[in-house]
Coordinates of N, CA and C in Angstrom, one line a residue:
X17 N -11.3 12.6 -15.1 CA -11.8 10.9 -14.7 C -10.1 10.9 -15.8
X18 N -9.5 9.3 -15.2 CA -8.8 9.4 -16.1 C -9.8 7.8 -17.5
X19 N -8.2 8.2 -18.2 CA -8.6 7.5 -19.7 C -9.3 6.0 -19.7
X20 N -9.0 5.6 -20.7 CA -9.7 3.9 -20.0 C -7.9 3.1 -19.9
X21 N -8.5 2.2 -18.5 CA -7.1 2.0 -18.1 C -6.6 1.2 -18.8
X22 N -5.4 0.8 -19.1 CA -4.6 -0.2 -19.9 C -5.3 -1.9 -18.0
X23 N -4.9 -3.2 -18.8 CA -5.6 -4.0 -18.1 C -4.4 -5.2 -18.3
X24 N -2.8 -5.2 -17.3 CA -1.4 -5.8 -17.2 C -1.6 -7.4 -16.9
X25 N -1.5 -7.9 -17.1 CA -1.5 -9.8 -16.2 C -0.5 -10.2 -16.0
X26 N 0.1 -10.2 -14.7 CA 1.6 -11.0 -15.2 C 1.5 -12.2 -14.3
X27 N 2.0 -12.9 -14.7 CA 2.9 -14.5 -13.7 C 3.0 -14.1 -12.4
X28 N 2.3 -14.4 -10.7 CA 1.6 -14.4 -9.8 C 3.6 -14.4 -9.4
X29 N 4.3 -15.4 -9.7 CA 5.4 -15.9 -8.9 C 6.5 -15.8 -10.0
X30 N 6.6 -15.4 -11.4 CA 6.9 -15.2 -11.6 C 7.0 -13.7 -12.9
X31 N 6.4 -12.4 -12.3 CA 6.4 -12.1 -13.3 C 6.7 -11.2 -14.2
X32 N 7.7 -10.9 -15.5 CA 7.2 -10.2 -16.8 C 7.3 -8.9 -16.6
X33 N 9.1 -8.5 -16.2 CA 10.5 -7.5 -16.6 C 9.5 -6.8 -17.7
X34 N 9.4 -7.4 -18.7 CA 9.0 -6.3 -20.1 C 6.5 -5.8 -19.6
X35 N 6.2 -6.6 -19.2 CA 5.1 -6.1 -18.6 C 4.6 -5.4 -17.7
X36 N 5.8 -5.5 -16.3 CA 5.4 -4.3 -15.5 C 7.2 -2.6 -15.9
X37 N 7.0 -3.1 -16.8 CA 7.7 -2.6 -17.1 C 6.7 -1.3 -17.5
X38 N 5.2 -1.5 -18.1 CA 3.8 -1.0 -18.9 C 4.0 0.3 -17.6
X39 N 3.9 -0.6 -16.2 CA 2.6 -0.3 -15.0 C 3.8 0.3 -14.2
X40 N 5.7 0.1 -14.5 CA 6.6 1.6 -13.8 C 5.5 3.1 -15.0
X41 N 6.4 2.8 -16.0 CA 5.9 4.1 -16.9 C 4.9 5.1 -16.6
X42 N 3.5 3.6 -16.3 CA 2.8 5.0 -15.8 C 2.3 5.6 -14.2
X43 N 3.3 4.3 -13.8 CA 3.7 5.7 -12.1 C 4.3 6.5 -12.3
X44 N 5.0 6.1 -13.2 CA 6.3 7.1 -13.3 C 5.5 8.7 -13.9
X45 N 4.6 8.3 -14.8 CA 3.6 9.5 -15.7 C 2.3 10.2 -14.4
X46 N 2.5 10.1 -12.8 CA 1.2 10.4 -12.4 C 0.4 9.3 -12.0
X47 N 0.6 8.2 -12.7 CA -0.6 7.6 -12.2 C -1.4 6.4 -11.7
X48 N -2.6 6.5 -11.6 CA -3.1 5.6 -10.5 C -3.5 3.9 -10.7
X49 N -2.9 3.4 -9.6 CA -3.3 1.9 -10.8 C -3.8 0.9 -9.3
X50 N -4.1 -0.4 -9.8 CA -5.0 -0.9 -8.4 C -3.8 -2.4 -9.0
X51 N -3.1 -2.7 -7.4 CA -2.6 -3.9 -7.4 C -2.3 -4.7 -6.4
X52 N -2.4 -6.1 -6.5 CA -2.0 -7.1 -5.4 C -1.5 -7.2 -4.0
X53 N -1.5 -7.4 -3.1 CA -1.3 -7.7 -1.5 C -1.8 -9.5 -1.2
X54 N -1.0 -9.1 0.3 CA -2.0 -10.7 0.6 C -3.1 -9.7 1.5
X55 N -3.1 -9.2 1.6 CA -4.4 -9.2 2.5 C -5.1 -8.2 0.9
X56 N -5.9 -8.5 0.0 CA -6.9 -8.2 -1.3 C -6.0 -7.4 -2.2
X57 N -6.4 -6.4 -3.0 CA -5.7 -5.9 -4.1 C -5.9 -4.4 -3.5
X58 N -5.4 -3.5 -3.5 CA -4.8 -2.3 -3.3 C -4.5 -0.9 -4.0
X59 N -4.9 -0.1 -4.3 CA -5.1 1.2 -4.7 C -3.1 1.6 -5.1
X60 N -2.4 2.1 -5.4 CA -1.4 2.7 -5.7 C -1.2 4.0 -5.9
X61 N -0.1 4.9 -6.4 CA 1.0 5.8 -6.9 C 1.2 6.0 -6.3
X62 N 2.4 6.6 -6.8 CA 4.0 7.2 -6.3 C 3.7 8.2 -5.4
X63 N 4.5 8.0 -4.1 CA 4.8 9.7 -3.8 C 4.2 11.0 -3.4
X64 N 5.1 11.3 -4.9 CA 4.7 13.2 -5.1 C 3.1 12.5 -6.3
X65 N 2.8 11.8 -6.5 CA 1.7 12.5 -6.9 C -0.1 12.7 -6.4
X66 N 0.2 14.4 -6.1 CA -1.5 14.3 -5.6 C -2.9 14.5 -5.7
X67 N -2.4 14.0 -7.5 CA -3.2 14.1 -8.0 C -4.2 12.5 -7.8
X68 N -3.2 11.2 -7.4 CA -3.4 9.8 -7.7 C -3.6 10.1 -5.9
X69 N -3.6 10.2 -5.3 CA -3.0 10.5 -3.7 C -5.3 11.3 -3.6
X70 N -5.3 11.2 -4.1 CA -6.8 12.5 -4.2 C -8.2 12.0 -5.3
X71 N -6.7 11.1 -5.4 CA -7.8 10.1 -6.4 C -8.3 8.3 -5.6
X72 N -7.6 8.4 -5.1 CA -7.4 7.2 -3.7 C -8.1 7.2 -2.7
X73 N -8.4 8.7 -1.8 CA -9.4 9.2 -1.9 C -10.9 9.1 -2.0
X74 N -10.9 9.9 -2.9 CA -12.5 9.9 -4.3 C -13.0 8.4 -3.7
X75 N -12.4 7.1 -4.6 CA -13.3 6.1 -4.8 C -13.2 5.6 -3.3
X76 N -11.9 5.7 -2.3 CA -12.6 4.8 -1.5 C -13.8 5.7 -0.2
X77 N -13.7 7.5 -0.8 CA -15.0 8.9 0.4 C -14.2 8.1 0.8
X78 N -12.7 8.5 0.8 CA -12.2 9.1 3.2 C -11.5 10.3 2.7
X79 N -11.8 10.8 4.2 CA -11.9 11.6 4.8 C -9.8 12.9 4.5
X80 N -9.9 13.7 4.8 CA -8.4 14.2 4.8 C -8.0 13.7 6.5
X81 N -8.7 12.8 7.5 CA -8.4 12.3 8.7 C -7.5 11.3 8.6
X82 N -8.5 10.3 7.4 CA -8.0 9.4 7.0 C -6.2 8.5 6.8
X83 N -5.6 7.6 7.4 CA -3.8 7.4 7.3 C -4.4 7.7 6.0
X84 N -3.8 7.2 4.9 CA -2.8 6.5 4.2 C -2.1 6.5 4.2
X85 N -1.5 4.7 3.9 CA -0.4 4.8 4.1 C 1.2 3.9 2.5
X86 N 2.3 4.1 3.0 CA 2.8 3.5 2.3 C 3.7 2.3 2.2
X87 N 3.7 1.5 0.9 CA 3.9 0.5 0.6 C 5.4 0.2 0.2
X88 N 6.1 -0.3 1.1 CA 7.3 0.2 0.7 C 8.3 -1.1 0.8
X89 N 9.5 -1.3 0.4 CA 9.9 -2.2 -0.7 C 10.8 -2.8 0.3
X90 N 11.1 -2.1 1.6 CA 11.7 -3.4 2.5 C 11.9 -2.0 3.9
X91 N 12.5 -2.7 4.8 CA 12.8 -2.8 5.9 C 13.7 -0.8 6.3
X92 N 15.2 -0.9 5.2 CA 15.7 -0.1 5.1 C 15.0 1.3 4.8
X93 N 14.2 1.3 4.1 CA 12.9 2.4 2.8 C 11.9 2.3 4.6
X94 N 11.4 1.5 4.8 CA 10.2 2.2 6.3 C 11.0 3.2 7.5
X95 N 12.7 3.0 8.0 CA 13.5 4.0 8.0 C 13.0 4.8 7.1
X96 N 13.3 4.9 6.6 CA 13.8 6.7 5.7 C 12.0 7.8 5.7
X97 N 11.0 6.9 5.8 CA 10.0 6.7 6.2 C 9.5 8.0 6.9
X98 N 9.8 6.6 7.7 CA 9.7 7.3 9.4 C 10.0 6.9 10.6
X99 N 10.5 7.8 11.8 CA 11.5 8.0 12.8 C 11.6 6.3 14.0
X100 N 11.9 5.1 13.5 CA 11.5 4.0 13.8 C 13.2 4.3 14.8
X101 N 12.9 3.6 16.1 CA 13.9 3.3 17.0 C 14.5 2.1 17.0
X102 N 15.8 1.9 17.9 CA 16.1 0.6 18.3 C 14.9 -0.6 18.8
X103 N 13.6 0.2 19.5 CA 12.7 -0.9 19.5 C 11.7 -1.2 18.2
X104 N 12.0 0.0 17.6 CA 10.9 -0.4 16.2 C 11.0 -1.8 16.1
X105 N 12.7 -1.3 15.6 CA 13.4 -1.3 14.7 C 13.2 -3.1 14.4
X106 N 13.4 -3.1 16.2 CA 13.8 -5.2 16.4 C 12.8 -6.0 15.3
X107 N 11.8 -5.0 16.0 CA 10.1 -5.8 16.2 C 9.4 -5.4 14.3
X108 N 9.9 -4.8 14.1 CA 9.9 -4.6 12.7 C 10.5 -5.7 11.6
X109 N 11.5 -5.6 12.3 CA 12.3 -6.5 11.6 C 11.6 -8.7 11.0
X110 N 11.7 -8.2 12.9 CA 10.4 -9.8 12.6 C 9.6 -9.8 11.9
X111 N 8.8 -8.6 11.9 CA 7.5 -9.2 11.1 C 7.1 -8.5 10.2
X112 N 8.3 -8.1 8.9 CA 8.3 -7.5 7.9 C 9.1 -7.9 7.4
X113 N 9.0 -8.9 5.6 CA 7.2 -8.6 5.5 C 6.7 -9.2 5.8
X114 N 5.0 -9.5 5.7 CA 3.9 -9.4 6.3 C 3.3 -8.6 6.0
X115 N 1.5 -9.7 6.6 CA 0.5 -9.3 6.6 C 0.3 -8.5 8.1
X116 N 1.2 -7.1 8.3 CA 1.5 -5.9 9.5 C 0.6 -4.2 8.5
X117 N 0.1 -3.6 8.6 CA 0.5 -2.6 8.5 C 0.9 -1.6 10.3
X118 N 2.0 -0.8 10.3 CA 2.4 -0.5 11.7 C 2.3 1.0 11.4
X119 N 1.7 2.1 12.2 CA 2.2 3.5 12.3 C 2.4 3.9 12.6
X120 N 3.6 4.7 12.0 CA 4.8 4.6 13.4 C 5.1 6.4 12.9
X121 N 5.8 7.4 13.9 CA 5.7 8.8 13.7 C 6.6 9.2 12.4
X122 N 5.6 9.9 10.7 CA 5.8 10.6 9.5 C 8.2 11.0 9.8
X123 N 8.7 10.4 9.3 CA 9.6 12.0 9.2 C 9.3 12.9 7.9
X124 N 11.2 13.2 7.5 CA 10.6 14.9 6.4 C 10.3 14.7 5.6
X125 N 10.8 13.3 5.2 CA 10.8 12.5 4.2 C 8.5 12.4 3.5
X126 N 8.2 12.7 4.4 CA 6.5 12.3 4.4 C 6.1 13.9 3.9
X127 N 5.6 14.0 3.0 CA 4.7 14.7 2.4 C 3.4 15.7 4.0
X128 N 3.3 16.5 4.3 CA 2.5 17.0 5.2 C 1.1 16.5 4.8
X129 N 0.8 16.5 3.0 CA -0.5 16.5 3.0 C -1.0 14.7 3.5
X130 N 0.3 13.9 4.1 CA -0.4 12.4 3.9 C 0.0 12.2 5.3
X131 N 0.5 13.4 6.1 CA 0.2 12.6 7.7 C -1.1 13.2 8.4
X132 N -1.9 12.1 9.0 CA -2.2 12.6 10.5 C -1.9 14.2 10.7
X133 N -3.7 15.4 10.6 CA -3.0 16.2 11.0 C -2.6 16.1 12.2
X134 N -2.9 16.0 13.7 CA -2.4 16.2 14.7 C -1.6 15.5 14.8
X135 N -1.4 14.2 14.9 CA -0.6 13.0 14.9 C 1.1 13.3 14.8
X136 N 0.8 13.3 13.4 CA 2.0 13.8 12.5 C 2.4 11.8 12.2
X137 N 1.8 11.3 11.9 CA 2.1 9.7 11.9 C 1.5 9.9 10.1
X138 N 2.4 8.4 10.0 CA 2.1 7.6 8.9 C 1.8 6.2 8.6
X139 N 0.9 5.5 7.6 CA 0.9 4.4 8.1 C 2.0 3.2 6.8
X140 N 2.8 2.4 7.4 CA 3.5 1.7 6.0 C 3.6 0.3 6.4
X141 N 3.6 -0.4 5.1 CA 3.9 -2.0 4.5 C 4.8 -2.3 4.0
X142 N 5.4 -3.2 4.6 CA 6.0 -4.7 3.7 C 5.7 -5.7 3.1
X143 N 5.1 -5.6 1.6 CA 4.0 -6.8 1.3 C 4.8 -8.2 1.1
X144 N 4.6 -9.0 1.4 CA 5.5 -10.7 1.7 C 5.1 -10.4 -0.6
X145 N 3.8 -10.1 -1.6 CA 4.0 -10.1 -2.6 C 4.7 -10.5 -3.8
X146 N 5.1 -11.3 -3.9 CA 6.1 -11.8 -4.8 C 6.2 -10.5 -6.2
X147 N 4.3 -10.3 -6.8 CA 4.3 -9.6 -8.2 C 4.9 -8.0 -7.1
X148 N 4.6 -7.7 -6.4 CA 4.8 -6.5 -5.7 C 5.4 -5.6 -5.9
X149 N 6.2 -6.7 -4.9 CA 8.2 -6.2 -4.5 C 8.4 -6.2 -5.9
X150 N 8.2 -7.1 -6.7 CA 8.5 -6.8 -8.2 C 8.9 -5.5 -8.8
X151 N 8.0 -4.9 -8.7 CA 7.0 -3.6 -8.8 C 8.1 -2.9 -8.3
X152 N 7.9 -2.7 -6.7 CA 8.6 -1.9 -5.8 C 9.9 -1.5 -6.5
X153 N 10.9 -3.1 -7.1 CA 12.0 -2.9 -6.9 C 12.3 -1.8 -7.8
X154 N 11.8 -1.2 -8.6 CA 12.1 -0.3 -10.0 C 12.0 1.0 -9.2
X155 N 11.4 1.8 -8.3 CA 11.5 2.5 -7.5 C 12.4 2.9 -5.8
X156 N 12.9 3.7 -5.6 CA 13.6 4.3 -4.8 C 12.5 4.7 -3.8
X157 N 11.4 5.3 -3.9 CA 9.6 6.0 -3.3 C 8.9 4.5 -3.4
X158 N 8.7 5.4 -1.9 CA 7.5 4.4 -1.7 C 5.6 4.7 -2.5
X159 N 5.1 3.4 -2.4 CA 3.5 3.8 -2.9 C 2.3 4.9 -2.1
X160 N 1.6 5.6 -2.5 CA 0.8 6.0 -1.4 C -0.4 5.0 -1.9
X161 N -0.7 4.6 -0.6 CA -1.5 3.4 -1.4 C -3.0 3.2 0.1
X162 N -3.9 2.2 -0.7 CA -4.5 1.7 0.7 C -5.4 1.2 0.2
X163 N -6.5 -0.3 1.1 CA -6.6 -1.1 0.7 C -7.3 -0.8 -0.5
X164 N -8.6 -1.3 -1.5 CA -9.5 -2.1 -2.3 C -10.5 -1.9 -1.6
X165 N -11.6 -1.1 -1.1 CA -12.5 -2.3 -0.8 C -13.7 -0.9 -1.2
X166 N -14.0 -1.2 -2.2 CA -14.9 0.0 -2.4 C -16.5 0.2 -1.1
X167 N -16.8 1.3 -0.9 CA -17.6 2.1 0.1 C -18.9 0.8 0.3
X168 N -19.2 1.5 0.7 CA -21.0 0.1 1.4 C -19.6 -0.9 1.9
X169 N -18.8 -1.4 1.0 CA -18.0 -3.3 0.8 C -17.5 -3.3 3.0
X170 N -17.5 -4.8 2.8 CA -16.4 -4.6 3.8 C -15.7 -5.5 3.8
X171 N -15.5 -6.5 3.3 CA -14.1 -6.6 1.7 C -13.6 -5.7 0.5
X172 N -11.7 -6.3 1.2 CA -11.3 -6.1 -0.7 C -11.7 -6.9 -1.8
X173 N -12.1 -5.7 -3.2 CA -11.7 -6.4 -4.3 C -10.6 -8.4 -4.2
X174 N -10.7 -9.2 -4.6 CA -9.1 -9.4 -5.1 C -9.0 -10.3 -6.1
X175 N -9.5 -9.8 -6.5 CA -9.5 -10.2 -7.7 C -9.2 -8.9 -9.8
X176 N -8.0 -9.6 -10.4 CA -7.5 -7.7 -11.3 C -8.8 -7.9 -12.5
X177 N -9.5 -9.4 -12.8 CA -11.0 -9.1 -13.4 C -11.8 -8.3 -13.7
X178 N -12.0 -8.3 -11.6 CA -13.4 -7.8 -11.7 C -13.0 -6.4 -11.3
X179 N -12.1 -6.4 -10.7 CA -10.9 -4.4 -10.5 C -11.8 -3.8 -12.2
X180 N -11.3 -4.3 -12.9 CA -10.8 -4.0 -14.1 C -12.5 -3.3 -14.0
X181 N -13.3 -3.8 -14.2 CA -15.2 -4.4 -14.9 C -15.0 -3.2 -14.2
X182 N -15.3 -3.6 -13.0 CA -15.4 -2.1 -12.1 C -15.1 -0.5 -12.2
X183 N -14.0 -0.7 -12.4 CA -13.1 0.0 -11.9 C -12.4 1.2 -13.0
X184 N -12.3 0.3 -14.2 CA -11.5 0.9 -15.0 C -11.6 2.8 -15.8
X185 N -12.1 2.9 -15.8 CA -12.7 4.0 -15.8 C -12.3 5.3 -15.0
X186 N -11.7 4.5 -14.0 CA -11.3 6.2 -12.6 C -9.6 5.6 -12.3
X187 N -9.1 4.6 -13.1 CA -8.1 3.5 -13.0 C -7.6 4.3 -14.1
X188 N -5.6 3.9 -14.0 CA -4.6 3.9 -15.3 C -4.5 3.0 -15.8
X189 N -4.5 2.1 -14.6 CA -4.1 0.4 -14.9 C -4.5 -1.0 -14.1
X190 N -5.3 -1.2 -14.2 CA -4.9 -2.6 -13.0 C -3.5 -3.6 -13.5
X191 N -2.9 -4.0 -12.3 CA -2.1 -5.0 -12.4 C -2.1 -6.4 -12.4
X192 N -3.1 -7.1 -12.2 CA -3.3 -8.3 -11.9 C -2.4 -9.1 -11.9
X193 N -2.3 -9.9 -10.9 CA -1.2 -10.5 -10.1 C -1.7 -11.8 -9.4
X194 N -3.0 -12.0 -9.8 CA -4.1 -13.4 -9.6 C -4.1 -13.0 -8.0
X195 N -5.7 -14.4 -7.6 CA -6.5 -13.5 -6.8 C -5.9 -12.8 -5.9
X196 N -6.0 -12.4 -4.6 CA -5.3 -12.7 -3.3 C -6.1 -12.3 -2.4
X197 N -5.5 -12.9 -1.4 CA -6.6 -13.1 0.2 C -7.1 -12.2 0.4
X198 N -7.8 -12.1 0.9 CA -9.1 -10.7 1.8 C -9.3 -10.3 3.3
X199 N -8.0 -11.1 3.9 CA -8.4 -10.9 5.7 C -6.9 -9.8 5.3
X200 N -7.8 -8.0 6.4 CA -7.1 -7.8 6.3 C -5.3 -7.8 6.4
X201 N -4.8 -7.0 7.0 CA -3.7 -6.8 7.8 C -4.2 -6.1 9.3
X202 N -2.7 -6.9 10.2 CA -2.8 -6.3 11.4 C -1.6 -4.9 11.3
X203 N -3.2 -4.0 12.1 CA -3.0 -2.4 12.4 C -1.8 -2.5 14.0
X204 N -1.1 -1.6 13.4 CA 0.2 -1.9 14.7 C 0.9 -0.5 15.3
X205 N 0.1 0.0 16.5 CA 0.3 1.8 16.3 C 1.7 1.5 17.1
X206 N 2.7 2.2 16.5 CA 4.1 1.4 17.6 C 4.4 2.9 17.2
X207 N 3.7 3.7 18.1 CA 4.0 5.3 18.1 C 4.9 6.3 19.5
X208 N 5.2 4.9 20.6 CA 5.3 4.8 20.8 C 6.7 4.0 21.9
X209 N 7.3 3.6 23.1 CA 8.0 2.1 23.0 C 7.7 0.9 22.4
X210 N 5.7 0.4 23.0 CA 5.6 -0.7 22.7 C 4.0 -0.5 22.5
X211 N 3.9 -1.6 21.8 CA 3.6 -1.2 19.5 C 1.7 -1.9 20.8
X212 N 1.3 -1.0 20.3 CA -0.6 -1.3 21.0 C -1.4 -2.3 19.7
X213 N -1.9 -3.4 20.0 CA -3.0 -3.6 18.7 C -3.7 -2.6 18.3
X214 N -3.8 -2.3 17.4 CA -5.7 -1.0 16.8 C -6.5 -2.0 15.9
X215 N -6.2 -2.8 15.6 CA -7.3 -4.3 15.2 C -6.4 -5.4 14.1
X216 N -6.8 -6.7 14.4 CA -6.9 -7.8 14.6 C -6.9 -8.0 13.3
X217 N -5.5 -8.7 12.4 CA -5.5 -8.7 11.2 C -5.3 -10.5 10.7
X218 N -4.4 -10.5 9.9 CA -4.0 -11.3 8.9 C -2.3 -11.8 10.5
X219 N -1.5 -11.2 10.5 CA -0.6 -10.5 10.8 C -0.7 -11.2 12.5
X220 N -0.1 -12.0 13.2 CA 0.2 -12.6 15.2 C 0.4 -10.9 15.7
X221 N -0.3 -10.7 16.4 CA 0.3 -9.4 17.1 C 0.7 -10.1 18.7
X222 N 2.4 -9.6 18.4 CA 3.6 -10.1 19.7 C 3.4 -9.4 20.9
X223 N 3.2 -8.5 21.8 CA 3.5 -7.7 22.7 C 5.1 -7.5 22.7

């Protein structure tokens, strides 16, 4: 179990680099953080942190069949970790960054432990959240992520202070970037040439 975590409160539109760098250091050491997105706060760790990914599953009580998501900094990052054809690329370019999670065939860059066992797919996001994009700019790789919905709850946690109160004994850092919305992303399965709506959320689904 993690020691008492660090609580870092940044400006939601102009996050201070000196504060973000503290979070970068924690992530580089394999730490697990809570951070803001456009659809609630999320749990995140670096791609090579197996311990962090295990903690995410533990906090959310997810089994290994539940797909974790990669939070990417941009579309080129998505293309590195997913097999994206021309049809998918054009569609993603129209919708990202935005309130969408795309399920795509995983590339060889994605550790097998993160892929769905049978389908070999991975969920990918690019958030419009300013704080998270500023954080992701420090890394070449995406964050392993899952929305911070506590067991038994229907909606994600939406402010850093509440997360500090509830989970600081489990996390290494809470990155507070202000209030975030709670409406979930729209999930689209794009493993074939036609997009298939899995869950309607904030994002408008256009076939």
